[in-house]
Amino acid sequence: MSIFADNIKRLREVQKLEEISDTDMKLLLSPRQINKTELVLKGKKYPAWRIVYNYALGPGKGGIRFHPEVSEDEVQSLAFWMALKNSLADIPYGGAKGGIKFNPKEMDPKDLEKLSRLYIDYMYPYLGQDKDIPAPDVYTNSQIMAWMLDQYEKKVGHHEPGMITGKPLELGGLALRGDATAQGAYIISKEMIAEFLPAQPDIKIVVQGFGNAGLFMAEKLYNDGHKIIAVSDSQGGIYDAAGLNIKELIIWKNSGQSVVDYQDGRAISNAELLELETDILVLAALENQITKDNAKNIKAKYLIELANGPITYEADQILAANKRLVVPDILANSGGVIVSYFEWAQNRTGQILDEEYLKDLLGKKMKKSWDLVYSKYRQQENKISLRLAAYAIAVLRILAAEKWRGNN
Ligand code: NAD
C-alpha cells in the first residue's frame, strides 16, 4: 500500500477546492531532493534516506526514524506532511524527513552509535542550520541527536548546534521539547472538546501508542480528569472500562515493561483497541492504522492524529460518512516542530528565551492554527473535513512563497 498515493489523492481534493493550476500542482507533487544510500556496518547493509520535500518557506525540517519498516515511500510521505505541517504552523521551514531501515531494539548501543554517525558521514553535505535540520522521530531520541550533532561538527570543523533539534539540554536543547508534541495536541484537544463535547462529563479516551507522543498526551488528559480506558504499545493494549491509573502505568512503562503486562485491566490486541466504544481515540503510533478494512468498525466519535498518517484516504471517506470527526496530524502534532523551531532560533541567535514565554507562545500558535482550520471548515458549512481545511491553508501558503520566488 503506497502512502504517498494517498497524499496525491488528498492534494487533488485541495486542487479542486482551491482551483489550483496544473503548474502549481506540479510544484506540489515533486520532492525537491532525495538522498539515499546503504550504510555498511560490520558487513551488513542498512538502507537510509533523507528527503527534502519542499523548501519554498525555508530550510528542510523533520525527524529521522529508525524502524524495520522504513521505506522511501514512507520517508517521502513524512517529508510531505512536514512541509504542510510547518506551513500550517507558520514557521519558516520547508519539510523533510529521514530514516534508516533496521530494528534498533535488536542492536547494541555501540553499534547504534556507529550507525547514527555513519548516517551523518553520508548525509552531512546536505544538512545544516540553513539547509536541512533533522530531529527525533520514532525510535530516535536526544542521545542519537547528540551523536549526530557531534559527528556533523567533526565533519564541518565548527560548532553548529542549530543543525539538529531535540538535543540534550547541555548541547543546546530545550526542556520544553520533551512533551511538546503532546502539549500541542493537548491544546488542540481542549479546543475540540470545548467545541464538540462542552457539556459531557466523564469523557472516555483510548490512546494507541504509549511513546513520546501518546504517553504524555494520556498523562495530560488524565490529569484533567478524563477517563483513559485503554492504551497500547507495540506489544498490544490494556483495557479497563473504569479507567486506567495512568500515573502508575507510566512508572511501569518507564521501567522498561510493556503496557500489556500491567497488573490491572484486561490485555487486548491493538486491533481490538481501535474498535473500542469510546468518545475520543488518540492515534499515537504509526501510519495506516485505520484503513478501509476497520474504518467502519470505529466507534469513537472523535479521532486525534498524533502519529503521522494513521488514517488512510479510503478510511477517511468511511469515517466521514459515519460522521466521525478527525483532527488531522498536520494540525494536532505540530507542537514538536514548533518547539524545535524555538530551539533552532535560540541556537542561532545565542539568546536564551524564558521557558514560560515559550510555553505560552506554543499555546498561542496551536490555538491560532486550530482557529484557522476550524473557521475554514465552518466557512465550508462543515462539508469538508478538518484535514482538507488544514491541507488547503498549508498548500496555499507554500504556493504563495513559490510565487514570490518566481517559481510559478
Ligand atoms: P516513540 O518511539 O516514542 O513511540 C511510539 C510508540 O508506539 C511506542 O510506545 C511503541 O511501542 C508504539 N507502537 C509501535 N507500533 C505500534 C503498533 N503497531 N500499535 C500500537 N503501538 C505501537 O515515537 P513517538 O515520537 O511517540 O512517535 C509516535 C508517532 O507520533 C509517530 O507517527 C511520529 O511520527 C509522530 N510524531 C511524533 C512527534 C514527537 O515529537 N515525538 C512529533 C510529531 C509526530
GROMACS .gro file of C-alpha atoms and ligand atoms in nm:
model
  452
    1MET     CA    1   0.000   0.000   0.000
    2SER     CA    2   0.162   0.330  -0.110
    3ILE     CA    3   0.121   0.603   0.147
    4PHE     CA    4   0.225   0.870  -0.099
    5ALA     CA    5  -0.052   0.767  -0.340
    6ASP     CA    6  -0.298   0.870  -0.066
    7ASN     CA    7  -0.130   1.209  -0.044
    8ILE     CA    8  -0.174   1.262  -0.415
    9LYS     CA    9  -0.548   1.192  -0.379
   10ARG     CA   10  -0.569   1.441  -0.093
   11LEU     CA   11  -0.382   1.703  -0.294
   12ARG     CA   12  -0.625   1.655  -0.581
   13GLU     CA   13  -0.909   1.742  -0.342
   14VAL     CA   14  -0.724   2.059  -0.242
   15GLN     CA   15  -0.673   2.139  -0.610
   16LYS     CA   16  -1.047   2.115  -0.669
   17LEU     CA   17  -1.139   2.318  -0.361
   18GLU     CA   18  -0.892   2.598  -0.425
   19GLU     CA   19  -0.883   2.580  -0.807
   20ILE     CA   20  -0.510   2.527  -0.811
   21SER     CA   21  -0.344   2.530  -1.155
   22ASP     CA   22  -0.169   2.226  -1.302
   23THR     CA   23   0.162   2.417  -1.292
   24ASP     CA   24   0.121   2.467  -0.919
   25MET     CA   25   0.022   2.104  -0.875
   26LYS     CA   26   0.349   2.001  -1.038
   27LEU     CA   27   0.537   2.203  -0.778
   28LEU     CA   28   0.339   2.035  -0.500
   29LEU     CA   29   0.374   1.682  -0.632
   30SER     CA   30   0.751   1.664  -0.666
   31PRO     CA   31   1.001   1.635  -0.383
   32ARG     CA   32   1.298   1.869  -0.423
   33GLN     CA   33   1.579   1.644  -0.301
   34ILE     CA   34   1.604   1.269  -0.243
   35ASN     CA   35   1.926   1.142  -0.086
   36LYS     CA   36   1.954   0.769  -0.035
   37THR     CA   37   2.231   0.526   0.036
   38GLU     CA   38   2.315   0.197   0.201
   39LEU     CA   39   2.514   0.233   0.520
   40VAL     CA   40   2.751  -0.056   0.582
   41LEU     CA   41   2.819  -0.169   0.938
   42LYS     CA   42   3.003  -0.495   1.015
   43GLY     CA   43   2.937  -0.615   0.660
   44LYS     CA   44   2.561  -0.558   0.686
   45LYS     CA   45   2.380  -0.307   0.467
   46TYR     CA   46   2.123  -0.060   0.606
   47PRO     CA   47   1.914   0.142   0.357
   48ALA     CA   48   1.898   0.508   0.460
   49TRP     CA   49   1.717   0.815   0.327
   50ARG     CA   50   1.689   1.189   0.371
   51ILE     CA   51   1.426   1.363   0.163
   52VAL     CA   52   1.356   1.736   0.143
   53TYR     CA   53   1.006   1.773   0.008
   54ASN     CA   54   0.988   2.149  -0.032
   55TYR     CA   55   1.197   2.449   0.073
   56ALA     CA   56   0.996   2.746  -0.050
   57LEU     CA   57   0.925   2.860   0.309
   58GLY     CA   58   1.273   2.784   0.446
   59PRO     CA   59   1.525   2.503   0.503
   60GLY     CA   60   1.419   2.140   0.528
   61LYS     CA   61   1.295   2.033   0.873
   62GLY     CA   62   1.181   1.695   1.001
   63GLY     CA   63   1.278   1.393   1.207
   64ILE     CA   64   1.485   1.082   1.149
   65ARG     CA   65   1.313   0.747   1.202
   66PHE     CA   66   1.482   0.416   1.290
   67HIS     CA   67   1.240   0.135   1.213
   68PRO     CA   68   1.241  -0.202   1.032
   69GLU     CA   69   0.956  -0.087   0.803
   70VAL     CA   70   1.112   0.241   0.685
   71SER     CA   71   1.084   0.282   0.305
   72GLU     CA   72   1.131   0.558   0.050
   73ASP     CA   73   0.754   0.587   0.009
   74GLU     CA   74   0.715   0.636   0.384
   75VAL     CA   75   1.000   0.888   0.417
   76GLN     CA   76   0.868   1.087   0.121
   77SER     CA   77   0.519   1.096   0.275
   78LEU     CA   78   0.655   1.201   0.612
   79ALA     CA   79   0.859   1.476   0.439
   80PHE     CA   80   0.546   1.592   0.255
   81TRP     CA   81   0.347   1.606   0.581
   82MET     CA   82   0.631   1.804   0.742
   83ALA     CA   83   0.612   2.059   0.459
   84LEU     CA   84   0.239   2.103   0.519
   85LYS     CA   85   0.275   2.099   0.898
   86ASN     CA   86   0.546   2.366   0.901
   87SER     CA   87   0.344   2.579   0.664
   88LEU     CA   88   0.024   2.547   0.869
   89ALA     CA   89   0.215   2.628   1.190
   90ASP     CA   90   0.357   2.934   1.013
   91ILE     CA   91   0.719   2.857   1.093
   92PRO     CA   92   0.996   2.933   0.841
   93TYR     CA   93   1.070   2.582   0.721
   94GLY     CA   94   1.018   2.356   0.427
   95GLY     CA   95   0.957   1.989   0.500
   96ALA     CA   96   1.198   1.698   0.525
   97LYS     CA   97   1.232   1.355   0.683
   98GLY     CA   98   1.493   1.082   0.711
   99GLY     CA   99   1.517   0.724   0.815
  100ILE     CA  100   1.724   0.408   0.844
  101LYS     CA  101   1.562   0.071   0.785
  102PHE     CA  102   1.655  -0.159   1.076
  103ASN     CA  103   1.529  -0.268   1.416
  104PRO     CA  104   1.701  -0.054   1.681
  105LYS     CA  105   1.564  -0.279   1.958
  106GLU     CA  106   1.789  -0.558   1.829
  107MET     CA  107   2.108  -0.352   1.805
  108ASP     CA  108   2.357  -0.296   2.085
  109PRO     CA  109   2.420   0.068   2.190
  110LYS     CA  110   2.774   0.079   2.049
  111ASP     CA  111   2.652  -0.021   1.704
  112LEU     CA  112   2.356   0.216   1.733
  113GLU     CA  113   2.604   0.498   1.786
  114LYS     CA  114   2.818   0.382   1.492
  115LEU     CA  115   2.517   0.364   1.259
  116SER     CA  116   2.395   0.709   1.369
  117ARG     CA  117   2.740   0.853   1.294
  118LEU     CA  118   2.759   0.669   0.959
  119TYR     CA  119   2.429   0.832   0.861
  120ILE     CA  120   2.587   1.175   0.916
  121ASP     CA  121   2.910   1.074   0.735
  122TYR     CA  122   2.697   1.028   0.425
  123MET     CA  123   2.431   1.297   0.470
  124TYR     CA  124   2.629   1.587   0.622
  125PRO     CA  125   2.682   1.781   0.294
  126TYR     CA  126   2.304   1.809   0.263
  127LEU     CA  127   2.240   1.909   0.626
  128GLY     CA  128   2.298   2.233   0.816
  129GLN     CA  129   2.109   2.501   1.007
  130ASP     CA  130   2.026   2.682   0.681
  131LYS     CA  131   1.982   2.371   0.465
  132ASP     CA  132   1.801   2.091   0.641
  133ILE     CA  133   1.755   2.036   1.014
  134PRO     CA  134   1.677   1.685   1.148
  135ALA     CA  135   1.510   1.597   1.480
  136PRO     CA  136   1.397   1.279   1.662
  137ASP     CA  137   1.113   1.060   1.537
  138VAL     CA  138   1.006   0.703   1.608
  139TYR     CA  139   1.283   0.515   1.798
  140THR     CA  140   1.530   0.804   1.787
  141ASN     CA  141   1.597   1.031   2.086
  142SER     CA  142   1.816   1.307   2.228
  143GLN     CA  143   2.117   1.073   2.262
  144ILE     CA  144   2.103   0.993   1.892
  145MET     CA  145   2.068   1.365   1.810
  146ALA     CA  146   2.378   1.428   2.026
  147TRP     CA  147   2.585   1.168   1.838
  148MET     CA  148   2.468   1.310   1.507
  149LEU     CA  149   2.549   1.668   1.607
  150ASP     CA  150   2.894   1.560   1.726
  151GLN     CA  151   2.965   1.375   1.402
  152TYR     CA  152   2.842   1.667   1.191
  153GLU     CA  153   3.059   1.916   1.380
  154LYS     CA  154   3.363   1.689   1.337
  155LYS     CA  155   3.297   1.679   0.963
  156VAL     CA  156   3.245   2.053   0.910
  157GLY     CA  157   3.502   2.168   1.167
  158HIS     CA  158   3.288   2.416   1.358
  159HIS     CA  159   3.011   2.425   1.618
  160GLU     CA  160   2.660   2.443   1.475
  161PRO     CA  161   2.400   2.331   1.729
  162GLY     CA  162   2.118   2.466   1.511
  163MET     CA  163   2.180   2.188   1.255
  164ILE     CA  164   1.967   1.946   1.460
  165THR     CA  165   1.694   1.980   1.724
  166GLY     CA  166   1.568   1.761   2.006
  167LYS     CA  167   1.918   1.772   2.159
  168PRO     CA  168   2.009   1.718   2.526
  169LEU     CA  169   1.997   2.040   2.731
  170GLU     CA  170   2.376   2.054   2.763
  171LEU     CA  171   2.413   2.065   2.384
  172GLY     CA  172   2.159   2.342   2.330
  173GLY     CA  173   1.829   2.156   2.362
  174LEU     CA  174   1.516   2.286   2.532
  175ALA     CA  175   1.344   2.123   2.830
  176LEU     CA  176   1.014   2.212   2.667
  177ARG     CA  177   1.083   1.978   2.371
  178GLY     CA  178   1.029   1.661   2.581
  179ASP     CA  179   0.650   1.668   2.582
  180ALA     CA  180   0.597   1.943   2.323
  181THR     CA  181   0.410   1.727   2.072
  182ALA     CA  182   0.169   1.609   2.338
  183GLN     CA  183   0.136   1.959   2.483
  184GLY     CA  184   0.041   2.095   2.141
  185ALA     CA  185  -0.205   1.812   2.080
  186TYR     CA  186  -0.350   1.861   2.427
  187ILE     CA  187  -0.420   2.228   2.349
  188ILE     CA  188  -0.592   2.124   2.027
  189SER     CA  189  -0.791   1.855   2.209
  190LYS     CA  190  -0.914   2.113   2.459
  191GLU     CA  191  -1.034   2.333   2.173
  192MET     CA  192  -1.206   2.034   2.015
  193ILE     CA  193  -1.371   1.928   2.341
  194ALA     CA  194  -1.490   2.286   2.406
  195GLU     CA  195  -1.645   2.293   2.058
  196PHE     CA  196  -1.797   1.946   2.035
  197LEU     CA  197  -1.828   1.795   2.384
  198PRO     CA  198  -1.868   2.100   2.607
  199ALA     CA  199  -2.121   1.959   2.848
  200GLN     CA  200  -2.021   1.596   2.853
  201PRO     CA  201  -1.893   1.473   3.188
  202ASP     CA  202  -1.674   1.165   3.208
  203ILE     CA  203  -1.522   1.176   2.859
  204LYS     CA  204  -1.377   0.836   2.767
  205ILE     CA  205  -1.047   0.825   2.580
  206VAL     CA  206  -0.841   0.549   2.415
  207VAL     CA  207  -0.474   0.606   2.327
  208GLN     CA  208  -0.292   0.391   2.072
  209GLY     CA  209   0.089   0.420   2.112
  210PHE     CA  210   0.245   0.484   2.452
  211GLY     CA  211   0.572   0.650   2.348
  212ASN     CA  212   0.684   1.011   2.348
  213ALA     CA  213   0.367   1.146   2.188
  214GLY     CA  214   0.100   0.912   2.332
  215LEU     CA  215   0.228   0.873   2.687
  216PHE     CA  216   0.243   1.246   2.760
  217MET     CA  217  -0.091   1.303   2.588
  218ALA     CA  218  -0.254   1.033   2.805
  219GLU     CA  219  -0.099   1.190   3.115
  220LYS     CA  220  -0.226   1.540   3.034
  221LEU     CA  221  -0.580   1.422   2.959
  222TYR     CA  222  -0.578   1.201   3.271
  223ASN     CA  223  -0.466   1.497   3.484
  224ASP     CA  224  -0.770   1.686   3.353
  225GLY     CA  225  -0.993   1.415   3.498
  226HIS     CA  226  -1.079   1.233   3.175
  227LYS     CA  227  -1.112   0.857   3.182
  228ILE     CA  228  -0.836   0.683   2.984
  229ILE     CA  229  -0.995   0.341   2.932
  230ALA     CA  230  -0.726   0.181   2.713
  231VAL     CA  231  -0.368   0.236   2.594
  232SER     CA  232  -0.131   0.026   2.384
  233ASP     CA  233   0.226  -0.012   2.267
  234SER     CA  234   0.383  -0.234   2.000
  235GLN     CA  235   0.316  -0.546   2.213
  236GLY     CA  236  -0.059  -0.483   2.249
  237GLY     CA  237  -0.303  -0.298   2.472
  238ILE     CA  238  -0.459  -0.286   2.815
  239TYR     CA  239  -0.826  -0.202   2.880
  240ASP     CA  240  -1.027  -0.106   3.187
  241ALA     CA  241  -1.378   0.034   3.140
  242ALA     CA  242  -1.350   0.208   3.479
  243GLY     CA  243  -1.038   0.394   3.364
  244LEU     CA  244  -0.667   0.312   3.398
  245ASN     CA  245  -0.436   0.469   3.653
  246ILE     CA  246  -0.213   0.646   3.402
  247LYS     CA  247   0.037   0.771   3.660
  248GLU     CA  248   0.114   0.415   3.768
  249LEU     CA  249   0.113   0.289   3.412
  250ILE     CA  250   0.376   0.549   3.317
  251ILE     CA  251   0.602   0.431   3.600
  252TRP     CA  252   0.550   0.074   3.477
  253LYS     CA  253   0.627   0.166   3.113
  254ASN     CA  254   0.933   0.371   3.211
  255SER     CA  255   1.072   0.070   3.396
  256GLY     CA  256   1.104  -0.099   3.057
  257GLN     CA  257   0.786  -0.311   3.059
  258SER     CA  258   0.511  -0.328   2.801
  259VAL     CA  259   0.167  -0.193   2.897
  260VAL     CA  260   0.018  -0.536   2.812
  261ASP     CA  261   0.183  -0.686   3.120
  262TYR     CA  262   0.046  -0.422   3.357
  263GLN     CA  263  -0.130  -0.567   3.663
  264ASP     CA  264  -0.474  -0.402   3.622
  265GLY     CA  265  -0.720  -0.417   3.335
  266ARG     CA  266  -0.758  -0.672   3.058
  267ALA     CA  267  -0.499  -0.732   2.786
  268ILE     CA  268  -0.633  -0.664   2.436
  269SER     CA  269  -0.485  -0.652   2.086
  270ASN     CA  270  -0.413  -0.329   1.904
  271ALA     CA  271  -0.688  -0.415   1.655
  272GLU     CA  272  -0.944  -0.452   1.936
  273LEU     CA  273  -0.828  -0.131   2.099
  274LEU     CA  274  -0.903   0.074   1.788
  275GLU     CA  275  -1.261  -0.051   1.781
  276LEU     CA  276  -1.348   0.014   2.146
  277GLU     CA  277  -1.659   0.205   2.249
  278THR     CA  278  -1.514   0.546   2.342
  279ASP     CA  279  -1.563   0.920   2.287
  280ILE     CA  280  -1.212   1.005   2.169
  281LEU     CA  281  -0.950   0.787   2.002
  282VAL     CA  282  -0.596   0.924   2.006
  283LEU     CA  283  -0.373   0.767   1.740
  284ALA     CA  284  -0.010   0.800   1.850
  285ALA     CA  285   0.174   0.503   1.698
  286LEU     CA  286   0.237   0.468   1.325
  287GLU     CA  287   0.082   0.511   0.980
  288ASN     CA  288  -0.201   0.307   0.827
  289GLN     CA  289  -0.373   0.203   1.149
  290ILE     CA  290  -0.724   0.280   1.027
  291THR     CA  291  -0.783   0.151   0.677
  292LYS     CA  292  -1.086   0.060   0.465
  293ASP     CA  293  -1.092  -0.275   0.650
  294ASN     CA  294  -1.152  -0.145   1.002
  295ALA     CA  295  -1.283   0.212   0.946
  296LYS     CA  296  -1.647   0.101   0.955
  297ASN     CA  297  -1.592  -0.054   1.300
  298ILE     CA  298  -1.456   0.260   1.462
  299LYS     CA  299  -1.692   0.368   1.738
  300ALA     CA  300  -1.506   0.675   1.860
  301LYS     CA  301  -1.684   0.993   1.750
  302TYR     CA  302  -1.363   1.198   1.757
  303LEU     CA  303  -1.019   1.087   1.639
  304ILE     CA  304  -0.700   1.283   1.705
  305GLU     CA  305  -0.391   1.204   1.497
  306LEU     CA  306  -0.073   1.243   1.699
  307ALA     CA  307   0.102   0.995   1.472
  308ASN     CA  308   0.168   1.098   1.115
  309GLY     CA  309  -0.068   0.939   0.866
  310PRO     CA  310  -0.250   0.685   1.088
  311ILE     CA  311  -0.566   0.702   0.872
  312THR     CA  312  -0.566   0.612   0.502
  313TYR     CA  313  -0.750   0.808   0.234
  314GLU     CA  314  -1.020   0.544   0.194
  315ALA     CA  315  -1.067   0.519   0.570
  316ASP     CA  316  -1.114   0.896   0.582
  317GLN     CA  317  -1.410   0.866   0.345
  318ILE     CA  318  -1.571   0.590   0.551
  319LEU     CA  319  -1.520   0.777   0.878
  320ALA     CA  320  -1.670   1.095   0.729
  321ALA     CA  321  -1.973   0.901   0.602
  322ASN     CA  322  -2.019   0.767   0.956
  323LYS     CA  323  -1.999   1.122   1.098
  324ARG     CA  324  -1.665   1.069   1.271
  325LEU     CA  325  -1.456   1.383   1.312
  326VAL     CA  326  -1.081   1.354   1.252
  327VAL     CA  327  -0.836   1.614   1.384
  328PRO     CA  328  -0.554   1.574   1.132
  329ASP     CA  329  -0.187   1.508   1.205
  330ILE     CA  330  -0.053   1.827   1.048
  331LEU     CA  331  -0.264   2.026   1.294
  332ALA     CA  332  -0.265   1.803   1.603
  333ASN     CA  333   0.101   1.702   1.623
  334SER     CA  334   0.277   2.025   1.525
  335GLY     CA  335   0.377   2.113   1.885
  336GLY     CA  336   0.703   1.919   1.850
  337VAL     CA  337   0.826   2.103   1.545
  338ILE     CA  338   0.714   2.439   1.685
  339VAL     CA  339   0.932   2.386   1.992
  340SER     CA  340   1.211   2.259   1.764
  341TYR     CA  341   1.183   2.594   1.590
  342PHE     CA  342   1.228   2.771   1.927
  343GLU     CA  343   1.537   2.556   1.992
  344TRP     CA  344   1.681   2.635   1.647
  345ALA     CA  345   1.613   3.009   1.686
  346GLN     CA  346   1.781   3.009   2.028
  347ASN     CA  347   2.084   2.817   1.896
  348ARG     CA  348   2.124   3.058   1.607
  349THR     CA  349   2.085   3.385   1.795
  350GLY     CA  350   2.259   3.277   2.115
  351GLN     CA  351   1.970   3.436   2.303
  352ILE     CA  352   1.818   3.242   2.592
  353LEU     CA  353   1.441   3.267   2.590
  354ASP     CA  354   1.231   3.231   2.902
  355GLU     CA  355   1.061   2.890   2.926
  356GLU     CA  356   0.726   3.028   3.041
  357TYR     CA  357   0.728   3.269   2.748
  358LEU     CA  358   0.796   2.985   2.504
  359LYS     CA  359   0.528   2.764   2.656
  360ASP     CA  360   0.283   3.047   2.620
  361LEU     CA  361   0.394   3.107   2.259
  362LEU     CA  362   0.344   2.736   2.179
  363GLY     CA  363  -0.010   2.761   2.319
  364LYS     CA  364  -0.084   3.070   2.111
  365LYS     CA  365   0.050   2.915   1.791
  366MET     CA  366  -0.151   2.595   1.840
  367LYS     CA  367  -0.468   2.790   1.911
  368LYS     CA  368  -0.413   3.010   1.605
  369SER     CA  369  -0.376   2.702   1.383
  370TRP     CA  370  -0.692   2.549   1.531
  371ASP     CA  371  -0.886   2.874   1.476
  372LEU     CA  372  -0.770   2.898   1.114
  373VAL     CA  373  -0.855   2.537   1.032
  374TYR     CA  374  -1.182   2.533   1.222
  375SER     CA  375  -1.307   2.858   1.068
  376LYS     CA  376  -1.228   2.731   0.717
  377TYR     CA  377  -1.420   2.413   0.799
  378ARG     CA  378  -1.713   2.623   0.921
  379GLN     CA  379  -1.698   2.852   0.617
  380GLN     CA  380  -1.748   2.542   0.403
  381GLU     CA  381  -2.052   2.458   0.618
  382ASN     CA  382  -1.877   2.153   0.758
  383LYS     CA  383  -1.890   1.991   0.413
  384ILE     CA  384  -1.515   1.941   0.402
  385SER     CA  385  -1.301   1.758   0.654
  386LEU     CA  386  -1.076   1.934   0.902
  387ARG     CA  387  -0.794   1.762   0.710
  388LEU     CA  388  -0.891   1.921   0.381
  389ALA     CA  389  -0.923   2.261   0.550
  390ALA     CA  390  -0.577   2.223   0.707
  391TYR     CA  391  -0.420   2.098   0.382
  392ALA     CA  392  -0.570   2.388   0.185
  393ILE     CA  393  -0.434   2.653   0.424
  394ALA     CA  394  -0.088   2.491   0.423
  395VAL     CA  395  -0.074   2.441   0.047
  396LEU     CA  396  -0.179   2.799  -0.032
  397ARG     CA  397   0.094   2.936   0.193
  398ILE     CA  398   0.359   2.722   0.020
  399LEU     CA  399   0.232   2.830  -0.322
  400ALA     CA  400   0.240   3.196  -0.218
  401ALA     CA  401   0.608   3.154  -0.123
  402GLU     CA  402   0.677   2.978  -0.454
  403LYS     CA  403   0.513   3.269  -0.634
  404TRP     CA  404   0.724   3.530  -0.457
  405ARG     CA  405   1.028   3.327  -0.561
  406GLY     CA  406   0.910   3.332  -0.922
  407ASN     CA  407   0.864   2.958  -0.944
  408ASN     CA  408   0.504   2.963  -1.064
  409NAD     P1  409   0.803   0.661   2.013
  409NAD     O1  410   0.904   0.573   1.953
  409NAD     O2  411   0.839   0.740   2.135
  409NAD     O3  412   0.669   0.581   2.049
  409NAD     C1  413   0.599   0.501   1.960
  409NAD     C2  414   0.503   0.418   2.043
  409NAD     O4  415   0.417   0.347   1.956
  409NAD     C3  416   0.574   0.314   2.130
  409NAD     O5  417   0.507   0.306   2.253
  409NAD     C4  418   0.553   0.185   2.051
  409NAD     O6  419   0.558   0.070   2.134
  409NAD     C5  420   0.417   0.210   1.994
  409NAD     N1  421   0.386   0.130   1.877
  409NAD     C6  422   0.466   0.093   1.774
  409NAD     N2  423   0.398   0.018   1.688
  409NAD     C7  424   0.273   0.009   1.736
  409NAD     C8  425   0.154  -0.056   1.694
  409NAD     N3  426   0.151  -0.125   1.579
  409NAD     N4  427   0.044  -0.043   1.769
  409NAD     C9  428   0.045   0.028   1.884
  409NAD     N5  429   0.152   0.089   1.929
  409NAD    C10  430   0.265   0.079   1.857
  409NAD     O7  431   0.754   0.755   1.896
  409NAD     P2  432   0.679   0.892   1.908
  409NAD     O8  433   0.781   1.001   1.899
  409NAD     O9  434   0.583   0.890   2.019
  409NAD    O10  435   0.602   0.892   1.768
  409NAD    C11  436   0.475   0.832   1.752
  409NAD    C12  437   0.409   0.893   1.631
  409NAD    O11  438   0.396   1.035   1.654
  409NAD    C13  439   0.486   0.880   1.500
  409NAD    O12  440   0.397   0.869   1.393
  409NAD    C14  441   0.561   1.010   1.490
  409NAD    O13  442   0.596   1.042   1.357
  409NAD    C15  443   0.456   1.103   1.546
  409NAD     N6  444   0.509   1.230   1.592
  409NAD    C16  445   0.593   1.235   1.697
  409NAD    C17  446   0.644   1.357   1.735
  409NAD    C18  447   0.736   1.370   1.852
  409NAD    O14  448   0.777   1.482   1.883
  409NAD     N7  449   0.767   1.266   1.923
  409NAD    C19  450   0.609   1.474   1.666
  409NAD    C20  451   0.518   1.465   1.562
  409NAD    C21  452   0.469   1.341   1.525
   0.00000   0.00000   0.00000
